[in-house]
């Protein structure tokens, strides 16, 4: 028989260890609370309330499942003649706090997954006294809920370029997501980017900020086809005009010449890339002064692709030019990746008549600012956006969300809502004017050998 004193000593020791552990946890939480800033303290209290009231709230919102198969223990402990009571399975959760809000990681149970939790996000937001709750699938069996007391997407951010070349040219820091985290977009091995959205919600501002960011590098060169202007001085790219190696306005014939010359650049680069870089893929060595990343920006892209109606000679000629423009840009998007040509297309609603699907569907990066119709959202982001209520760009029509886009990118599951920073026209003009001396036609940087010289974009056709 064990010695009673010995057993008592062990029990007291274990109790003391448990109390000490609980005291340390309490002390840790107290110190964290005292050291936190005011918003984080508020969110710590919110997280505590979420955990404390979760079982009651989950029951009220039917976020639980019933297991009618008794466990072995239930079978052994149930009295003879009685039936074991079914178990109620409530998803377990843990929380993580920051200054913007609370991240809740929820383990799923049968019947309670992404779709069901998404349907009650408004109720969760009310119960947790938050501005918004969004849900995403972290991994199979685990959901990630983000509860924010203030909406990071509703706060305008600014990017002020300092005029120095970015250290990293293969990643585009697009903005911040609804968690306040940076959203990087890879440019390497990306043939095209499709940008959609209603007028005035951020498309051109995004592209001008992109130019201002990379203008100080001589390893990036820009060409623009602007479908809503006739000259650089008239359009949205007037502030960046000095940094463009080529520009065309809304004239279909001029645009056709530009696209044809870029296709020629693609062909010329393919002829020289192995000898000059030692590789058949531009991105293995990356952009450089002699082999710059060539960015073609096509704004109001539908201007250059849509087929005009009519049988008169002029209309037929314009229709032929539009069809040729489609063929040329399709060539660039499908074949330009390996030789360092990226095409950015912008339009309001990227349906098949605005940007042909042969071009649009090859662009791995797509983002949409506010849309008015579900048709526009689906055209920009695919049919899955119908199931993603939180990310639907139709919900971004509020003026507070100017500059906010929904997007899908390789390497990130589901959809991401991102706040893109505003860059003023004065900052764009300042940076591009200071770096105008870096402008070079990529075609003229290719080696001159036997045969015809590479196409020179700076010369008239």
CSV table of N, CA, C and O in Angstrom, one decimal, residues 170 187-189 273-274 277-288 291 337-340:
chain,number,residue,atom,x,y,z
A,170,UNK,N,11.8,42.0,-59.5
A,170,UNK,CA,11.0,40.9,-59.9
A,170,UNK,C,9.7,40.8,-59.1
A,170,UNK,O,8.9,39.8,-59.3
A,187,UNK,N,6.6,39.5,-60.7
A,187,UNK,CA,6.6,39.8,-62.1
A,187,UNK,C,7.4,38.8,-62.9
A,187,UNK,O,7.2,38.7,-64.1
A,188,UNK,N,8.3,38.0,-62.2
A,188,UNK,CA,9.0,37.0,-63.0
A,188,UNK,C,8.1,36.0,-63.5
A,188,UNK,O,7.2,35.5,-62.8
A,189,UNK,N,8.4,35.6,-64.8
A,189,UNK,CA,7.6,34.6,-65.5
A,189,UNK,C,6.1,34.9,-65.6
A,189,UNK,O,5.3,34.0,-65.7
A,273,UNK,N,18.8,35.8,-77.2
A,273,UNK,CA,18.8,35.7,-75.8
A,273,UNK,C,19.8,34.7,-75.3
A,273,UNK,O,20.5,34.9,-74.3
A,274,UNK,N,20.0,33.5,-75.9
A,274,UNK,CA,20.9,32.5,-75.5
A,274,UNK,C,22.3,33.0,-75.5
A,274,UNK,O,23.1,32.8,-74.6
A,277,UNK,N,22.6,36.0,-72.8
A,277,UNK,CA,22.4,35.8,-71.4
A,277,UNK,C,22.8,34.4,-70.9
A,277,UNK,O,22.8,34.2,-69.7
A,278,UNK,N,23.0,33.5,-71.9
A,278,UNK,CA,23.4,32.2,-71.5
A,278,UNK,C,22.2,31.3,-71.1
A,278,UNK,O,22.4,30.2,-70.6
A,279,UNK,N,21.0,31.8,-71.4
A,279,UNK,CA,19.8,31.1,-71.0
A,279,UNK,C,18.7,31.4,-72.0
A,279,UNK,O,18.7,32.5,-72.6
A,280,UNK,N,17.7,30.5,-72.1
A,280,UNK,CA,16.6,30.7,-73.0
A,280,UNK,C,15.5,31.4,-72.3
A,280,UNK,O,14.4,31.7,-72.9
A,281,UNK,N,15.7,31.7,-71.0
A,281,UNK,CA,14.6,32.3,-70.2
A,281,UNK,C,15.2,33.6,-69.5
A,281,UNK,O,16.1,33.6,-68.7
A,282,UNK,N,14.6,34.7,-69.9
A,282,UNK,CA,15.0,36.0,-69.4
A,282,UNK,C,15.1,36.1,-67.9
A,282,UNK,O,16.0,36.7,-67.3
A,283,UNK,N,14.2,35.4,-67.2
A,283,UNK,CA,14.1,35.5,-65.8
A,283,UNK,C,15.1,34.7,-65.0
A,283,UNK,O,15.2,34.9,-63.8
A,284,UNK,N,15.9,33.9,-65.7
A,284,UNK,CA,17.0,33.2,-65.0
A,284,UNK,C,18.1,34.2,-64.6
A,284,UNK,O,18.8,34.0,-63.6
A,285,UNK,N,18.3,35.2,-65.4
A,285,UNK,CA,19.3,36.2,-65.1
A,285,UNK,C,18.6,37.5,-64.6
A,285,UNK,O,19.3,38.3,-63.9
A,286,UNK,N,17.4,37.8,-65.1
A,286,UNK,CA,16.7,38.9,-64.6
A,286,UNK,C,17.0,40.2,-65.4
A,286,UNK,O,17.9,40.2,-66.3
A,287,UNK,N,16.2,41.3,-65.1
A,287,UNK,CA,16.4,42.5,-65.9
A,287,UNK,C,17.8,43.1,-65.7
A,287,UNK,O,18.4,43.1,-64.6
A,288,UNK,N,18.3,43.8,-66.7
A,288,UNK,CA,19.5,44.5,-66.6
A,288,UNK,C,19.4,45.7,-67.6
A,288,UNK,O,18.5,45.9,-68.3
A,291,UNK,N,19.5,44.4,-71.1
A,291,UNK,CA,18.3,43.5,-71.3
A,291,UNK,C,17.2,43.9,-70.3
A,291,UNK,O,16.9,43.2,-69.4
A,337,UNK,N,6.8,36.2,-72.3
A,337,UNK,CA,7.3,36.0,-70.9
A,337,UNK,C,8.8,35.6,-70.9
A,337,UNK,O,9.5,36.2,-70.1
A,338,UNK,N,9.2,34.7,-71.7
A,338,UNK,CA,10.5,34.2,-71.6
A,338,UNK,C,11.6,35.1,-72.1
A,338,UNK,O,12.8,35.0,-71.8
A,339,UNK,N,11.2,36.2,-72.8
A,339,UNK,CA,12.2,37.2,-73.2
A,339,UNK,C,12.0,38.5,-72.5
A,339,UNK,O,12.5,39.6,-73.0
A,340,UNK,N,11.2,38.5,-71.4
A,340,UNK,CA,11.1,39.7,-70.6
A,340,UNK,C,10.2,40.8,-71.1
A,340,UNK,O,10.5,42.0,-71.0
